[in-house]
Each structure stands twice: as C-alpha cells, then as structure tokens.
PDB file of C-alpha atoms in Angstrom:
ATOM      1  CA  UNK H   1       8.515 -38.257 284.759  1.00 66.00           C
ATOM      2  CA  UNK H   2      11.509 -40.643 284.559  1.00 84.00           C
ATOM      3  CA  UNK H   3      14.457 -40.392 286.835  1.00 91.00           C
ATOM      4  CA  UNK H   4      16.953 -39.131 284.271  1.00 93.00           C
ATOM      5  CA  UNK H   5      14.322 -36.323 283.271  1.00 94.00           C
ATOM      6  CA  UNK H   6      14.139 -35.017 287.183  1.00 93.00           C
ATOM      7  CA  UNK H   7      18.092 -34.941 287.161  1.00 95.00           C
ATOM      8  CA  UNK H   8      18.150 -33.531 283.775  1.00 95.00           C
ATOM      9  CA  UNK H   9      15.778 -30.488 284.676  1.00 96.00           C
ATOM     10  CA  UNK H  10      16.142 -29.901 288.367  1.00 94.00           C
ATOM     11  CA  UNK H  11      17.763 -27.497 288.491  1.00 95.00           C
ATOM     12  CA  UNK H  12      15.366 -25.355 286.418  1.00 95.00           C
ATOM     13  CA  UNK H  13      13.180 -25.173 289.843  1.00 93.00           C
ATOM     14  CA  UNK H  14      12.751 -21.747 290.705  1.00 93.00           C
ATOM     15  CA  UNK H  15      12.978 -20.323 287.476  1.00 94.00           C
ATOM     16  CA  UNK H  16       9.684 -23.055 286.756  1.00 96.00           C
ATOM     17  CA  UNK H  17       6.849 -25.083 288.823  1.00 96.00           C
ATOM     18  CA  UNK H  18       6.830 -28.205 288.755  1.00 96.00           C
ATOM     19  CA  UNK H  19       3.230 -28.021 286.493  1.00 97.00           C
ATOM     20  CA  UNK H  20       5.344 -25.771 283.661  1.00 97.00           C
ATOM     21  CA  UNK H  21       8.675 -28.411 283.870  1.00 97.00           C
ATOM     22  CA  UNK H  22       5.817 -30.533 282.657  1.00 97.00           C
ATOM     23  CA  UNK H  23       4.820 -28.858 280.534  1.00 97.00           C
ATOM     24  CA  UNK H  24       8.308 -28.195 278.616  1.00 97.00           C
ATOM     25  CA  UNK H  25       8.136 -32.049 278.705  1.00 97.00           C
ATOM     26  CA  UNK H  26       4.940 -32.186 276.880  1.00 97.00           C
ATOM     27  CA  UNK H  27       5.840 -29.221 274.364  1.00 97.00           C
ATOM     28  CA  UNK H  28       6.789 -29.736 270.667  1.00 98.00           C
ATOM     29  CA  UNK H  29       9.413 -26.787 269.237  1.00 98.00           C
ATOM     30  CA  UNK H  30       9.676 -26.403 265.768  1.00 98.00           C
ATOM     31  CA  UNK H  31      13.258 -24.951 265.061  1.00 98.00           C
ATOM     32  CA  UNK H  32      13.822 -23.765 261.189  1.00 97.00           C
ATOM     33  CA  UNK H  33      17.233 -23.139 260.609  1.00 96.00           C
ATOM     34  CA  UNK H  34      20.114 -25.068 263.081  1.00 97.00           C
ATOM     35  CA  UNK H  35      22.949 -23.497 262.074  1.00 94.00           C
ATOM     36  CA  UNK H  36      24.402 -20.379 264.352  1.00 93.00           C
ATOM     37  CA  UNK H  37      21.333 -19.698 266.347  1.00 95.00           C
ATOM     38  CA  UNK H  38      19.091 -22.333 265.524  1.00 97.00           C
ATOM     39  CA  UNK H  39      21.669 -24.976 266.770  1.00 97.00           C
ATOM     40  CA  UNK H  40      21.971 -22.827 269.984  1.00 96.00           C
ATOM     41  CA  UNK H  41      17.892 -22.194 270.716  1.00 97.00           C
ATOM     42  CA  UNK H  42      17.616 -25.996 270.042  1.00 98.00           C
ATOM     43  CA  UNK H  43      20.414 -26.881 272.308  1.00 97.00           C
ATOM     44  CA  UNK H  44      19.044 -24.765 275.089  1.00 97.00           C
ATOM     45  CA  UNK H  45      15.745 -26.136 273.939  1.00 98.00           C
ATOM     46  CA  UNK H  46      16.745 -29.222 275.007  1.00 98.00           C
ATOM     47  CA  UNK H  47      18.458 -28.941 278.071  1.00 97.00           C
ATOM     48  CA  UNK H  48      15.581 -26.881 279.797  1.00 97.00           C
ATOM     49  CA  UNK H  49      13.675 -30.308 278.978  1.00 97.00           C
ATOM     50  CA  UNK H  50      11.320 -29.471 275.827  1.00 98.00           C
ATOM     51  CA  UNK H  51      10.487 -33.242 274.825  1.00 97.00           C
ATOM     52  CA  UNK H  52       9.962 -32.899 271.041  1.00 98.00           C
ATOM     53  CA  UNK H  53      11.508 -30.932 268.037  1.00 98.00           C
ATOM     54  CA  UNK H  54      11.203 -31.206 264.620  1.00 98.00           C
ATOM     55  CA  UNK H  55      14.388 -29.610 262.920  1.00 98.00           C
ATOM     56  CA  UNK H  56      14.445 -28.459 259.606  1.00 98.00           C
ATOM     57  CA  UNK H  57      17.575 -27.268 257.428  1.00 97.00           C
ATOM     58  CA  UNK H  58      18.753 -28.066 254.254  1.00 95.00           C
ATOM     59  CA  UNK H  59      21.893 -27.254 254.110  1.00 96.00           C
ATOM     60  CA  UNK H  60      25.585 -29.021 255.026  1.00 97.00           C
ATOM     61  CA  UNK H  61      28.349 -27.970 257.371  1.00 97.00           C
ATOM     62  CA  UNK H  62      31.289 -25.935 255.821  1.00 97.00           C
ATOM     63  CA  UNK H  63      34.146 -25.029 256.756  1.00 98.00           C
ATOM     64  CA  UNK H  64      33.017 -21.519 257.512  1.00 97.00           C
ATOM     65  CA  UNK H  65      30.245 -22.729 259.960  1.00 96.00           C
ATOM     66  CA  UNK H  66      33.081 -23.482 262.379  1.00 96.00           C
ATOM     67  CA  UNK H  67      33.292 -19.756 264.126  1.00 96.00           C
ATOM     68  CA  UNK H  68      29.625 -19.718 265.165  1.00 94.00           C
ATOM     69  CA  UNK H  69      27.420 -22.608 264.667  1.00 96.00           C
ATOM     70  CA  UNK H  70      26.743 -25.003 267.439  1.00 94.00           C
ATOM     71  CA  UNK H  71      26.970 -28.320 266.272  1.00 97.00           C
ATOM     72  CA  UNK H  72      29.737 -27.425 263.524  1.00 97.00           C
ATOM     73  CA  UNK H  73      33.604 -29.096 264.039  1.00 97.00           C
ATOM     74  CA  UNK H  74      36.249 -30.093 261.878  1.00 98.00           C
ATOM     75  CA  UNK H  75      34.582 -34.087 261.625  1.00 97.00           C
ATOM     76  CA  UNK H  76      30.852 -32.467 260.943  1.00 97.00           C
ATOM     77  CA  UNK H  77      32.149 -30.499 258.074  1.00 98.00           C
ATOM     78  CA  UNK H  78      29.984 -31.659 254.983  1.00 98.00           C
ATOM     79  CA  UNK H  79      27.486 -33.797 256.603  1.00 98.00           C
ATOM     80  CA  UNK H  80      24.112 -32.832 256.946  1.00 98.00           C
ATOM     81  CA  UNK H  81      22.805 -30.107 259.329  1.00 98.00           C
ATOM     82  CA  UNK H  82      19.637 -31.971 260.743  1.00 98.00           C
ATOM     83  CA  UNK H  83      21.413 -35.216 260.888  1.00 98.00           C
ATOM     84  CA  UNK H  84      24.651 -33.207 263.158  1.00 98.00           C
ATOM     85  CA  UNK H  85      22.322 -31.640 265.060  1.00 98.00           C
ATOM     86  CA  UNK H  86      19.715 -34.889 265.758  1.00 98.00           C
ATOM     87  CA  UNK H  87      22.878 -36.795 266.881  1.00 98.00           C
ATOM     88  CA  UNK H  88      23.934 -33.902 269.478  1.00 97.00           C
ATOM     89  CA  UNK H  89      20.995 -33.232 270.786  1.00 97.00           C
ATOM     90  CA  UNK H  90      20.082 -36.888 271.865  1.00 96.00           C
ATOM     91  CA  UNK H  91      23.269 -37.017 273.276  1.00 96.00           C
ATOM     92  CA  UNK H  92      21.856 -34.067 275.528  1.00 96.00           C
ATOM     93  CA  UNK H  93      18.734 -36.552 276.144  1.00 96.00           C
ATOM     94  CA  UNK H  94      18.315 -39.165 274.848  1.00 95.00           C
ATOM     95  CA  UNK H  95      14.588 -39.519 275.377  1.00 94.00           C
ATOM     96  CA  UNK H  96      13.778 -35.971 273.290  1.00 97.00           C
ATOM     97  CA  UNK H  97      11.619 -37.149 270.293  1.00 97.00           C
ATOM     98  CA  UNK H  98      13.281 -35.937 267.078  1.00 98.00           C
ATOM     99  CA  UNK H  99      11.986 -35.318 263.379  1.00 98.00           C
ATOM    100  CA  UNK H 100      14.477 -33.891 260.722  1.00 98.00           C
ATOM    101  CA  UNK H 101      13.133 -32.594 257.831  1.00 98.00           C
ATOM    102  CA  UNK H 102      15.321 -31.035 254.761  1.00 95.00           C
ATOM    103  CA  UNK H 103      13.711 -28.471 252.427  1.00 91.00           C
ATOM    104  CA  UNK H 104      10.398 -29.820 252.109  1.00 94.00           C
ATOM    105  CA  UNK H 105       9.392 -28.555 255.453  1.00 96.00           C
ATOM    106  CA  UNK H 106       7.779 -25.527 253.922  1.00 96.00           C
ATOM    107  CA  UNK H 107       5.405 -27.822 252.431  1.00 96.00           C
ATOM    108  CA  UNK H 108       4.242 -29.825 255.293  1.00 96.00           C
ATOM    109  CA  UNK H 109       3.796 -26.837 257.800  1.00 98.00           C
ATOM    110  CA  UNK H 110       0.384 -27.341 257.745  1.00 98.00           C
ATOM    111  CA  UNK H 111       1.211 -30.390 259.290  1.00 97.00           C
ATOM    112  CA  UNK H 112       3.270 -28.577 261.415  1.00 97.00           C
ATOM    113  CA  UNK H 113       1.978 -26.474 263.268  1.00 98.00           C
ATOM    114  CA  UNK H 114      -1.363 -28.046 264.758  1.00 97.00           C
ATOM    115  CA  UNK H 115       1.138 -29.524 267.283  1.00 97.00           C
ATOM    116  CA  UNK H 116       3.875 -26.933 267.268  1.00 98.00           C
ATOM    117  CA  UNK H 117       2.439 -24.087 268.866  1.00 95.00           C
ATOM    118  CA  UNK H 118       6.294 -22.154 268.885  1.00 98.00           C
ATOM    119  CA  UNK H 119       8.276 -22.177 266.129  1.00 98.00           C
ATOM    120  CA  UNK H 120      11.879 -20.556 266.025  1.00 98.00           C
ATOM    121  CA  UNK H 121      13.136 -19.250 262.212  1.00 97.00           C
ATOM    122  CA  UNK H 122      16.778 -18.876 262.725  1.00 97.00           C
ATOM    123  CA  UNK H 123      16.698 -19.780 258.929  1.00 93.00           C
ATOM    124  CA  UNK H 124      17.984 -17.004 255.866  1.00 88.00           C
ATOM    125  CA  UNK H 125      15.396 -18.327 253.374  1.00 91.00           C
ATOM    126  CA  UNK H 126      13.208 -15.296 252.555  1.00 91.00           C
ATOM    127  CA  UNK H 127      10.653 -17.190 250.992  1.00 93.00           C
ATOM    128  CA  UNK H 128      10.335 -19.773 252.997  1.00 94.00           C
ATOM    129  CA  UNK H 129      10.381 -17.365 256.240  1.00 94.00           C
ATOM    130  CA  UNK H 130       7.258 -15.397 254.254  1.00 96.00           C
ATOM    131  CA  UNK H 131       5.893 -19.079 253.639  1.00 97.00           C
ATOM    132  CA  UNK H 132       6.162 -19.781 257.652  1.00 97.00           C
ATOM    133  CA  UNK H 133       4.605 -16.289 258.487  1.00 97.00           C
ATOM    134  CA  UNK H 134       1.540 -16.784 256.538  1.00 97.00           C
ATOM    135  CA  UNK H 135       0.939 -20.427 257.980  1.00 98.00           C
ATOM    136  CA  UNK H 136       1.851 -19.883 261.292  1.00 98.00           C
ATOM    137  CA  UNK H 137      -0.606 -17.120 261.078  1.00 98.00           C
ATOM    138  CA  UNK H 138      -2.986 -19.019 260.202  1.00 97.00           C
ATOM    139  CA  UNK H 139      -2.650 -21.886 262.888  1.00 98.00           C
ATOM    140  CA  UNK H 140      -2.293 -19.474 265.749  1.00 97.00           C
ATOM    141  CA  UNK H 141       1.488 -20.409 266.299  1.00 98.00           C
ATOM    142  CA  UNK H 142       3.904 -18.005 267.485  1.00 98.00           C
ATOM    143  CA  UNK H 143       6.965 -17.623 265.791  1.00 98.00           C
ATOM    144  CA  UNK H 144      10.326 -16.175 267.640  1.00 97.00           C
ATOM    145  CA  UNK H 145      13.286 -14.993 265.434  1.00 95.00           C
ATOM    146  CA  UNK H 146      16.089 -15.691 265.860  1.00 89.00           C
ATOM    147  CA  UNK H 147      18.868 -15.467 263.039  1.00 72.00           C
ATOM    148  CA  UNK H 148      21.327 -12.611 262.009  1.00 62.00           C
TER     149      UNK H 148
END
C-alpha cells in the first residue's frame, strides 16, 4: 500500500480492518449513471479508497445539472459526463484506475461484471436498467440503486 493511499484512507480505521481497507483497494465498482447520485456514490467511492471504477453515462452537463449533480459547474456545462467525472475523481486519487464508457456499456456488461462484483445504477434508462438486471443476475453481481 503506497504512502499516499495510508494517508488517503486512514482515517477509515475503525469503521474498517486493515484486511477490508485492502480490500476496497483491490475492489472494482461499476457506477451507471454519474450525474446526481452516481457522481456522489462514485465520489464517496473514491475517497473510502475503492481502486477501480468503470463509469458509464452518455449524456452531457446542462445547465440544469447545476442544483444537484456532483461534478456539474458553470465551466463543465456541455462536456461530457464520464470525461467531468474521470477528471474529478483522479484529482481525489490519482492512482484510482478509471474506464469511461458512453452508451455502449449495456453491451459489454458481460464483460463487466466478471470483475465488478457491485454495480451502482443511478442511471434513468429503463431499458438499459432491465438490460443490467438480467446480466447482473446472471454473473452473481449485486446491484445497489441509487437514482431518483
């Protein structure tokens, strides 16, 4: 465990052992959806030391985003949700392993989910969401949702 990862986590001790810190560090977290509460699970994600995501969102920021979503601000309006949130996140830690996907996530879930055992849908894509179900069903992931 590097230096920076100690400081970065410490203070979790008590609420973890050391053995689950490590495994947070070890853990991959697939987060659909990073707007309003997919930006915040991520972010918390993050800072509680979870060493890989893959993000997935299609959409852009908009001005409306700006009450309630995480990563959204006046300079993030229009640019890419994954991209925003990939930049923010490594500025939380920089060693976190990223992947962004856009909509063709639903498509490589099978890919997925082997090595994301949790997955959090804080997406509004009812199709997609029905998509993850099934699959995540089917590779024994659990899925925690988290949208409004």
């Amino acid at each position: 465990m590097s230096a920076f990862y100690g400081e970065l986590t410490g203070r979790n001790a008590g609420f973890v052992t050391p053995e689950e810190q490590d495994l947070l560090r070890r853990s991959a977290v697939f987060v659909c959806g990073v707007g309003g509460m997919g930006g915040a699970a991520v972010s918390a994600l993050v800072r509680a030391g979870v060493g890989y995501v893959t993000i997935a969102d299609q959409d852009r920021f908009e001005v409306s985003n700006l009450n309630r979503q995480t990563f959204a601000f006046v300079d993030t309006v229009g640019r890419s949700k994954t991209e925003v949130t990939d930049e923010a996140i490594r500025r939380i830690n920089p060693n976190v392993c990223v992947r962004t996907l856009g909509a063709e996530w639903v498509e490589e879930l099978d890919g997925i989910l082997p090595s994301h055992r949790v997955v959090v849908n804080a997406m509004d894509d009812i199709r997609a969401g029905i998509q993850l179900y099934r699959k995540a069903r089917e590779h024994g992931a659990t899925v925690i949702d988290a949208y409004l």
